[in-house]
Short mmCIF file of C-alpha atoms in Angstrom, two decimals:
data_model
loop_
_atom_site.label_atom_id
_atom_site.label_comp_id
_atom_site.label_asym_id
_atom_site.label_seq_id
_atom_site.Cartn_x
_atom_site.Cartn_y
_atom_site.Cartn_z
CA MET A 1439 161.23 166.93 14.07
CA SER A 1440 164.82 168.02 14.59
CA ASN A 1441 167.27 166.12 16.73
CA VAL A 1442 167.78 169.30 18.76
CA MET A 1443 164.11 169.45 19.80
CA HIS A 1444 164.15 165.73 20.49
CA ALA A 1445 167.12 166.15 22.83
CA CYS A 1446 165.61 169.24 24.51
CA LEU A 1447 162.40 167.42 25.44
CA LYS A 1448 164.37 164.54 26.91
CA LYS A 1449 166.42 167.01 28.99
CA ILE A 1450 163.22 168.66 30.25
CA TRP A 1451 161.87 165.32 31.48
CA ILE A 1452 165.21 164.46 33.06
CA ALA A 1453 165.09 167.82 34.87
CA LEU A 1454 161.54 167.09 36.07
CA PHE A 1455 162.72 163.73 37.35
CA ALA A 1456 165.56 165.43 39.23
CA VAL A 1457 163.10 167.85 40.84
CA PHE A 1458 160.90 164.92 41.88
CA ILE A 1459 163.86 163.11 43.41
CA SER A 1460 164.77 166.25 45.37
CA ILE A 1461 161.24 166.67 46.71
CA PHE A 1462 160.88 162.99 47.53
CA SER A 1463 164.25 162.98 49.28
CA ALA A 1464 163.13 165.89 51.45
CA GLN A 1465 159.99 163.96 52.37
CA LEU A 1466 161.94 160.76 52.92
CA PHE A 1467 164.44 162.21 55.36
CA SER A 1468 162.17 164.76 57.06
CA PRO A 1469 162.20 164.36 60.85
CA ARG A 1470 159.25 162.93 62.71
CA VAL A 1471 157.78 164.50 65.82
CA CYS A 1472 157.83 162.09 68.75
CA PHE A 1473 155.83 162.24 71.99
CA SER A 1474 156.66 160.79 75.34
CA SER A 1475 153.59 161.64 77.43
CA GLU A 1476 149.86 161.03 77.19
CA ALA A 1477 149.23 164.79 77.42
CA GLU A 1478 151.33 165.40 74.32
CA GLN A 1479 149.51 162.57 72.51
CA ASP A 1480 146.10 164.06 73.38
CA ARG A 1481 147.25 167.51 72.23
CA LEU A 1482 148.40 166.05 68.91
CA LEU A 1483 145.04 164.39 68.27
CA GLN A 1484 143.21 167.59 69.16
CA ASP A 1485 145.38 169.65 66.78
CA LEU A 1486 145.04 167.22 63.91
CA THR A 1487 141.26 166.91 64.20
CA SER A 1488 140.45 170.56 64.90
CA GLY A 1489 139.21 173.03 62.34
CA ASP A 1490 142.62 174.73 62.24
CA VAL A 1491 144.06 171.91 60.12
CA PHE A 1492 142.48 170.70 56.87
CA VAL A 1493 141.21 167.15 57.39
CA ASP A 1494 138.95 165.46 54.86
CA THR A 1495 135.85 163.70 56.19
CA GLU A 1496 137.29 160.37 55.01
CA GLU A 1497 140.50 160.84 56.96
CA ASP A 1498 141.41 159.07 60.20
CA VAL A 1499 144.05 160.12 62.70
CA GLN A 1500 145.95 157.41 64.56
CA LEU A 1501 148.86 157.22 66.94
CA VAL A 1502 151.62 154.93 65.71
CA THR A 1503 154.10 153.29 68.10
CA GLU A 1504 157.60 152.52 66.83
CA TYR A 1505 160.91 151.45 68.37
CA VAL A 1506 164.09 153.37 67.50
CA CYS A 1507 167.74 152.77 68.41
CA GLN A 1508 170.38 155.49 68.88
CA ASN A 1509 171.51 155.03 65.26
CA GLY A 1510 168.02 155.87 64.00
CA HIS A 1511 166.94 152.39 62.86
CA VAL A 1512 163.14 152.14 63.10
CA HIS A 1513 161.23 148.93 63.95
CA ASN A 1514 157.51 148.29 64.29
CA GLU A 1515 158.05 145.66 67.02
CA LYS A 1516 160.35 145.66 70.03
CA GLY A 1517 161.17 141.98 69.82
CA ASP A 1518 161.95 139.57 72.64
CA LEU A 1519 165.35 141.05 73.50
CA GLY A 1520 164.52 144.70 72.91
CA LYS A 1521 167.58 145.07 70.68
CA CYS A 1522 167.95 146.58 67.20
CA GLY A 1523 168.15 143.88 64.55
CA VAL A 1524 170.57 146.01 62.51
CA CYS A 1525 173.18 147.25 64.99
CA GLY A 1526 172.29 145.48 68.26
CA LEU A 1527 171.68 148.63 70.33
CA GLY A 1528 168.74 148.98 72.69
CA LEU A 1529 165.39 150.16 71.35
CA LYS A 1530 163.38 153.10 72.71
CA GLU A 1531 159.62 153.43 72.29
CA VAL A 1532 158.43 156.55 70.45
CA ILE A 1533 154.93 157.59 69.41
CA HIS A 1534 154.03 159.88 66.53
CA GLY A 1535 150.80 161.00 64.91
CA LYS A 1536 149.86 159.68 61.47
CA LYS A 1537 147.00 160.68 59.19
CA LEU A 1538 145.48 157.80 57.27
CA SER A 1539 143.33 158.62 54.25
CA ARG A 1540 140.85 156.10 52.91
CA ARG A 1541 140.59 156.42 49.15
CA GLU A 1542 137.77 154.28 47.85
CA ASN A 1543 137.80 152.91 44.31
CA ILE A 1544 135.58 150.19 42.85
CA SER A 1545 137.55 147.26 44.25
CA GLU A 1546 137.74 148.90 47.70
CA ARG A 1547 133.98 149.41 47.68
CA ILE A 1548 133.50 145.70 47.03
CA GLU A 1549 135.90 144.84 49.84
CA TYR A 1550 134.17 147.35 52.13
CA LEU A 1551 130.79 145.74 51.46
CA THR A 1552 132.25 142.30 52.15
CA GLU A 1553 133.53 143.43 55.54
CA GLU A 1554 130.35 145.33 56.46
CA ILE A 1555 127.86 142.63 55.47
CA ALA A 1556 125.97 142.94 58.74
CA GLU A 1557 125.11 146.55 57.88
CA LYS A 1558 124.75 146.51 54.07
CA ARG A 1559 123.82 143.75 51.65
CA PHE A 1560 123.26 145.98 48.62
CA LEU A 1561 125.45 148.80 47.36
CA PHE A 1562 124.88 151.10 44.40
CA GLY A 1563 127.56 153.44 43.12
CA ILE A 1564 128.22 155.90 40.30
CA SER A 1565 131.67 156.63 38.90
CA SER A 1566 132.01 159.32 36.23
CA THR A 1567 135.26 160.19 34.45
CA GLY A 1568 135.90 163.01 31.97
CA ILE A 1569 139.24 163.51 30.20
CA LEU A 1570 140.23 166.46 27.99
CA GLN A 1571 143.52 166.18 26.08
CA GLN A 1572 145.26 168.70 23.84
CA ILE A 1573 148.22 167.87 21.60
CA LEU A 1574 150.75 170.65 22.26
CA HIS A 1575 153.56 169.44 20.04
CA GLY A 1576 153.82 166.87 17.27
CA TYR A 1577 151.19 165.61 14.83
CA GLY A 1578 151.15 169.04 13.22
CA GLY A 1579 150.72 170.72 16.59
CA HIS A 1580 146.96 170.22 16.73
CA GLY A 1581 144.41 167.77 17.98
CA PHE A 1582 141.91 168.22 20.82
CA THR A 1583 139.96 165.27 22.22
CA ALA A 1584 137.22 164.92 24.80
CA GLU A 1585 136.30 161.57 26.30
CA GLY A 1586 133.98 160.53 29.09
CA SER A 1587 132.65 157.43 30.78
CA VAL A 1588 129.99 156.69 33.37
CA ASP A 1589 129.87 153.46 35.38
CA LEU A 1590 126.79 152.30 37.26
CA LEU A 1591 127.86 149.77 39.90
CA PHE A 1592 125.57 147.26 41.57
CA ILE A 1593 126.90 145.01 44.34
CA TYR A 1594 124.69 142.52 46.18
CA ARG A 1595 125.64 140.11 48.96
CA PRO A 1596 122.78 137.56 49.31
CA PHE A 1597 124.82 135.20 51.50
CA GLY A 1598 127.88 135.45 53.67
CA ASN A 1599 130.17 133.85 51.10
CA MET A 1600 128.60 135.16 47.87
CA THR A 1601 128.93 138.53 46.11
CA LEU A 1602 127.13 139.52 42.89
CA PHE A 1603 128.56 142.41 40.88
CA LEU A 1604 127.30 144.30 37.81
CA ASP A 1605 129.04 147.21 36.06
CA LEU A 1606 127.11 149.06 33.34
CA GLU A 1607 129.33 151.48 31.44
CA GLY A 1608 128.50 154.22 29.00
CA ILE A 1609 131.44 155.69 27.12
CA GLY A 1610 132.01 158.27 24.40
CA GLY A 1611 135.10 159.55 22.65
CA ASN A 1612 138.23 157.77 21.46
CA GLY A 1613 140.97 160.00 22.90
CA PRO A 1614 144.21 161.06 21.18
CA ASP A 1615 144.99 157.51 20.01
CA GLU A 1616 142.48 158.22 17.25
CA TYR A 1617 145.11 160.58 15.81
CA ILE A 1618 148.34 159.11 17.18
CA ASP A 1619 148.60 155.35 16.79
CA SER A 1620 150.90 154.22 19.59
CA ILE A 1621 151.51 150.93 21.37
CA SER A 1622 151.75 152.81 24.68
CA GLY A 1623 148.14 154.07 24.69
CA LEU A 1624 147.55 157.72 25.61
CA ASN A 1625 144.10 157.35 27.22
CA ASP A 1626 143.30 154.01 28.83
CA ASP A 1627 139.74 155.09 29.64
CA ALA A 1628 138.81 155.73 25.99
CA GLY A 1629 137.33 153.67 23.23
CA ASP A 1630 137.29 150.16 24.65
CA PHE A 1631 133.54 149.76 24.34
CA GLN A 1632 132.79 151.90 21.28
CA GLU A 1633 130.65 150.77 18.39
CA GLU A 1634 132.64 150.19 15.19
CA ASN A 1635 130.98 153.27 13.64
CA GLY A 1636 132.13 155.40 16.57
CA GLY A 1637 128.74 155.72 18.26
CA GLU A 1638 128.30 155.64 22.01
CA ARG A 1639 126.50 152.87 23.82
CA LEU A 1640 125.74 151.35 27.20
CA SER A 1641 127.58 148.08 27.77
CA VAL A 1642 127.76 145.42 30.44
CA ARG A 1643 131.39 145.88 31.34
CA GLU A 1644 131.45 143.24 34.07
CA ALA A 1645 128.90 140.80 35.50
CA TRP A 1646 130.13 138.12 37.85
CA CYS A 1647 129.56 136.06 40.97
CA GLU A 1648 132.23 135.67 43.65
CA LEU A 1649 132.22 132.76 46.09
CA GLY A 1650 134.37 132.44 49.20
CA PHE A 1651 135.49 129.19 50.79
CA PHE A 1652 137.39 128.28 53.97
CA LYS A 1653 136.66 131.64 55.61
CA ASN A 1654 137.40 133.40 52.30
CA GLN A 1655 140.90 131.96 52.17
CA LEU A 1656 139.90 130.70 48.71
CA THR A 1657 137.85 132.94 46.40
CA LEU A 1658 136.33 132.03 43.04
CA VAL A 1659 134.94 134.55 40.52
CA MET A 1660 132.84 133.45 37.53
CA GLY A 1661 131.13 135.47 34.78
CA LYS A 1662 132.09 138.31 32.47
CA ILE A 1663 135.30 139.48 34.09
CA ASP A 1664 138.22 141.87 33.68
CA LEU A 1665 141.39 139.86 34.37
CA THR A 1666 143.36 143.01 35.20
CA ASN A 1667 141.30 143.30 38.39
CA TYR A 1668 143.05 140.17 39.68
CA PHE A 1669 146.45 140.09 37.94
CA ASP A 1670 149.30 142.59 37.44
CA SER A 1671 147.86 144.81 40.17
CA ASN A 1672 149.86 147.74 41.50
CA ALA A 1673 149.14 150.20 44.30
CA VAL A 1674 150.80 153.12 42.47
CA ALA A 1675 149.91 152.53 38.81
CA ASN A 1676 146.75 150.52 38.12
CA ASP A 1677 143.72 152.82 37.72
CA GLU A 1678 143.17 155.19 34.79
CA THR A 1679 140.42 157.05 36.67
CA THR A 1680 142.54 158.04 39.69
CA GLN A 1681 146.19 157.47 38.72
CA PHE A 1682 148.04 157.48 35.37
CA ILE A 1683 145.97 157.56 32.16
CA THR A 1684 148.73 156.17 29.89
CA SER A 1685 147.87 152.53 29.20
CA VAL A 1686 151.38 151.15 29.79
CA PHE A 1687 151.27 152.62 33.32
CA VAL A 1688 147.89 151.03 34.07
CA ASN A 1689 148.96 147.49 33.14
CA ASN A 1690 152.01 145.88 31.58
CA ALA A 1691 151.82 146.11 27.78
CA THR A 1692 153.09 142.53 27.44
CA LEU A 1693 150.07 141.22 29.34
CA GLU A 1694 147.90 141.60 26.21
CA VAL A 1695 144.74 140.48 27.99
CA PRO A 1696 141.60 140.01 25.87
CA VAL A 1697 138.68 142.40 26.22
CA ASN A 1698 136.28 141.61 29.04
CA GLY A 1699 134.59 138.29 28.41
CA PRO A 1700 133.43 135.02 30.00
CA GLY A 1701 136.00 133.66 32.38
CA ILE A 1702 136.96 132.46 35.83
CA ALA A 1703 139.51 133.69 38.37
CA SER A 1704 140.52 132.16 41.69
CA THR A 1705 142.84 133.27 44.49
CA TYR A 1706 144.18 131.27 47.42
CA GLU A 1707 145.65 133.03 50.46
CA PHE A 1708 148.39 130.97 52.10
CA GLY A 1709 148.81 133.37 55.01
CA GLY A 1710 151.73 135.58 55.86
CA GLY A 1711 150.99 137.83 52.89
CA VAL A 1712 151.51 135.10 50.26
CA TYR A 1713 148.86 134.20 47.68
CA PHE A 1714 148.48 132.38 44.38
CA GLY A 1715 145.97 133.19 41.64
CA LEU A 1716 144.79 131.52 38.44
CA GLY A 1717 142.66 133.02 35.66
CA LEU A 1718 141.09 131.64 32.49
CA GLN A 1719 139.12 133.67 29.96
CA SER A 1720 137.89 133.47 26.38
CA SER A 1721 140.25 135.19 23.95
CA ASP A 1722 137.27 136.98 22.35
CA ASP A 1723 134.54 139.31 23.56
CA VAL A 1724 131.37 137.52 24.65
CA GLU A 1725 129.46 139.51 22.00
CA SER A 1726 131.75 138.66 19.08
CA GLY A 1727 130.34 135.19 18.49
CA ARG A 1728 133.86 133.87 17.75
CA THR A 1729 136.12 131.59 19.72
CA HIS A 1730 139.84 131.55 18.98
CA GLY A 1731 140.95 129.79 22.15
CA MET A 1732 141.53 130.62 25.80
CA TYR A 1733 143.74 133.04 27.69
CA GLY A 1734 145.30 131.63 30.86
CA ILE A 1735 147.35 133.38 33.55
CA GLY A 1736 148.85 132.50 36.92
CA GLU A 1737 150.32 134.82 39.55
CA MET A 1738 152.23 134.48 42.81
CA GLY A 1739 152.11 137.47 45.14
CA ILE A 1740 154.06 138.35 48.27
CA ASN A 1741 153.44 141.21 50.68
CA SER A 1742 156.83 142.70 51.55
CA TYR A 1743 155.89 144.32 54.87
CA LYS A 1744 157.71 141.70 56.94
CA LEU A 1745 160.84 142.23 54.84
CA PHE A 1746 161.06 146.03 54.96
CA ASN A 1747 158.56 147.07 57.68
CA LEU A 1748 156.84 149.18 55.01
CA GLU A 1749 153.87 148.34 52.81
CA GLY A 1750 154.70 146.76 49.48
CA ASN A 1751 153.93 143.91 47.12
CA LEU A 1752 155.87 141.70 44.71
CA ARG A 1753 153.87 139.92 42.01
CA PHE A 1754 155.18 137.41 39.47
CA TRP A 1755 152.93 136.28 36.62
CA GLY A 1756 153.03 134.00 33.61
CA LYS A 1757 150.46 133.77 30.81
CA MET A 1758 149.58 131.86 27.65
CA ASN A 1759 147.23 133.07 24.90
CA GLU A 1760 145.78 130.47 22.53
CA GLY A 1761 144.28 133.30 20.50
CA GLN A 1762 147.83 134.45 19.67
CA ALA A 1763 149.42 131.17 18.51
CA ASN A 1764 149.85 129.95 22.11
CA ASN A 1765 152.06 132.94 22.86
CA LYS A 1766 153.67 132.82 26.32
CA GLY A 1767 154.92 135.63 28.51
CA LEU A 1768 156.34 136.44 31.94
CA GLY A 1769 156.22 139.56 34.04
CA ILE A 1770 156.70 141.21 37.42
CA SER A 1771 154.88 144.05 39.19
CA ILE A 1772 156.33 145.72 42.30
CA ASP A 1773 154.98 148.53 44.46
CA GLN A 1774 156.85 149.59 47.56
CA GLN A 1775 156.38 152.25 50.21
CA ILE A 1776 159.64 154.13 50.77
CA SER A 1777 158.54 156.48 53.54
CA GLU A 1778 155.32 157.67 55.14
CA SER A 1779 154.32 159.59 51.99
CA VAL A 1780 156.58 158.28 49.20
CA PHE A 1781 155.84 155.19 47.09
CA ALA A 1782 157.56 153.61 44.07
CA PHE A 1783 156.59 151.10 41.41
CA VAL A 1784 158.35 148.94 38.81
CA ARG A 1785 156.95 146.69 36.09
CA TYR A 1786 158.66 144.46 33.54
CA GLY A 1787 157.33 141.91 31.06
CA ILE A 1788 158.54 139.88 28.09
CA ASN A 1789 156.74 137.80 25.45
CA GLU A 1790 157.66 135.20 22.89
CA ARG A 1791 157.77 136.67 19.40
CA ASP A 1792 155.29 134.34 17.71
CA GLY A 1793 151.76 135.73 17.90
CA ALA A 1794 152.50 138.74 20.12
CA GLU A 1795 152.44 142.43 19.26
CA VAL A 1796 154.67 143.55 22.14
CA LYS A 1797 158.05 141.91 22.71
CA SER A 1798 158.98 143.57 26.01
CA ALA A 1799 157.99 146.50 28.21
CA TRP A 1800 159.17 148.16 31.40
CA SER A 1801 157.88 151.07 33.43
CA SER A 1802 158.83 152.76 36.69
CA GLY A 1803 157.73 155.74 38.72
CA LEU A 1804 157.29 157.54 42.01
CA GLU A 1805 154.24 158.79 43.88
CA MET A 1806 154.03 161.27 46.75
CA HIS A 1807 150.99 161.73 48.95
CA HIS A 1808 150.00 165.17 50.34
CA PRO A 1809 152.94 167.03 48.70
CA VAL A 1810 151.44 170.22 50.15
CA ASN A 1811 150.91 170.03 53.91
CA SER A 1812 147.50 171.72 53.76
CA ARG A 1813 146.28 169.30 51.05
CA GLN A 1814 146.27 165.99 52.88
CA ASP A 1815 144.47 163.95 50.18
CA ASP A 1816 146.35 165.32 47.15
CA LYS A 1817 149.06 163.32 45.43
CA THR A 1818 151.49 163.73 42.55
CA SER A 1819 153.25 161.11 40.44
CA LEU A 1820 155.83 160.77 37.68
CA ALA A 1821 156.46 157.69 35.52
CA PHE A 1822 158.68 156.57 32.65
CA GLY A 1823 158.28 153.56 30.39
CA ARG A 1824 159.58 151.86 27.27
CA THR A 1825 157.64 149.49 25.05
CA LYS A 1826 159.26 147.40 22.31
CA ALA A 1827 157.15 145.87 19.54
CA VAL A 1828 157.88 142.50 17.97
CA ASN A 1829 158.84 144.25 14.71
CA GLY A 1830 161.62 146.14 16.50
CA SER A 1831 159.87 149.51 16.91
CA GLU A 1832 160.30 151.19 20.29
CA GLU A 1833 158.38 153.89 22.14
CA PHE A 1834 159.47 155.81 25.20
CA VAL A 1835 156.68 157.54 27.14
CA THR A 1836 156.49 159.73 30.24
CA GLU A 1837 153.61 161.08 32.31
CA MET A 1838 153.30 163.41 35.26
CA TYR A 1839 150.09 164.34 37.10
CA TYR A 1840 148.88 166.20 40.18
CA LYS A 1841 145.59 165.08 41.69
CA PHE A 1842 143.60 167.79 43.51
CA VAL A 1843 141.06 166.15 45.80
CA ILE A 1844 138.25 168.67 46.24
CA ASN A 1845 136.23 166.44 48.55
CA LYS A 1846 135.55 162.74 49.04
CA HIS A 1847 133.38 162.68 45.87
CA PHE A 1848 135.23 164.90 43.39
CA SER A 1849 138.81 165.35 42.16
CA ILE A 1850 140.57 167.23 39.34
CA THR A 1851 143.83 165.98 37.84
CA PRO A 1852 145.95 167.96 35.33
CA SER A 1853 148.62 165.91 33.56
CA ILE A 1854 151.32 166.12 30.91
CA GLN A 1855 152.49 163.29 28.64
CA THR A 1856 155.33 162.99 26.15
CA ILE A 1857 155.75 160.06 23.78
CA PHE A 1858 158.97 159.67 21.81
CA ASP A 1859 158.83 158.06 18.36
CA PRO A 1860 155.22 156.76 18.34
CA VAL A 1861 155.06 153.78 15.99
CA GLY A 1862 151.96 155.09 14.20
CA LEU A 1863 153.64 158.25 12.85
CA ASP A 1864 155.82 157.92 9.78
CA ASP A 1865 158.18 160.76 10.70
CA ARG A 1866 158.89 159.26 14.16
CA ASP A 1867 157.90 162.50 15.86
CA VAL A 1868 157.85 163.51 19.51
CA VAL A 1869 154.34 164.23 20.76
CA THR A 1870 153.49 166.20 23.91
CA LEU A 1871 149.98 166.38 25.36
CA MET A 1872 148.36 168.33 28.17
CA GLY A 1873 145.39 166.71 29.86
CA LEU A 1874 142.72 167.41 32.46
CA ARG A 1875 140.73 164.66 34.16
CA THR A 1876 137.70 165.05 36.40
CA GLN A 1877 136.48 162.20 38.57
CA LEU A 1878 133.11 162.08 40.34
CA GLU A 1879 132.11 159.19 42.61
CA PHE A 1880 129.14 158.43 44.80
#
């Protein structure tokens, strides 16, 4: 791989980032339409919900009231004095229409069942993911992989404060990491539950009981759990079935959580958007028959809405892994809404050297909802990340995707990934992949 090609690919990704910034800036500073009369409000609702405008069946239309001063500062509340908290000028009430899309993933389904207990005590769901990836450049310029997974989800609420959850997963295919050994991970959906001989199987991915106390202010989960469901969460980059498929954009590489196994996780809500969580899990798979110690993690989370009047979260975590010579690490995960349709995320983590594979990792990216006005549920995202191994090797990876939402059950997502200097290739090549993901949910 020549230095010229290496530099060209970096320039291409920098150009893509510049295009994204331009588009996001246009969205960020686009004017809002305001309405001063009830007749105009009714006309807006009629236009947005009529057949002339594409509206998905899972989409709600709401009127949002805000307070704006002459300098353009926007507030969600008028306050006692009716003055702008930034410049001190008087505030004027304005109303604009806003489309709110409800995108349901596994965790949202569980939350939905919890809230709708009077109507449903049992919920069954199917989630099917298929990912095709083709190596376009690097590794000899060849390599096609096909991977798929099917999850059968069972959720039962026998009592008001108890939830039982079972996830049976069948998975086949190992993805491009079978050819390209990287510490970034090029397909986070692939290979986690494969037999050692490569055969497919049906596995119990999760099986746990959740208990709520003090009006669910305190929750306790016990069983075979996935700690990443409770720690290092991120609204923009946290789900390989609907968002980025690169592993370092799903969770921080320094987290180094064990595979799903017996454990316990608890969360306490202090109120005001502040919570604290603790998790403890075996360092080995429940089926391995070995015990090398425990993995413990704690996290403090803060909702940033009251700080910026826009949705966002700041999460700080610390962990210790007895299975890796008591290795300790710290990290942060931030997601922040920038405008009505633009979101950003940042992650950073660092580990002690002894026992760890990853020394440090950072990632950052942007997400834009409904980039095309007629496609209200679509979204596109771009992310960059760097992962540094304990031995000094470094990888730089990028990913960009566009998610086409066909209907509330089916979506298609083309993507492109580039990884610079993967640690598993001797010639320190640059590898580019094109991917296509399909997601079916019921």
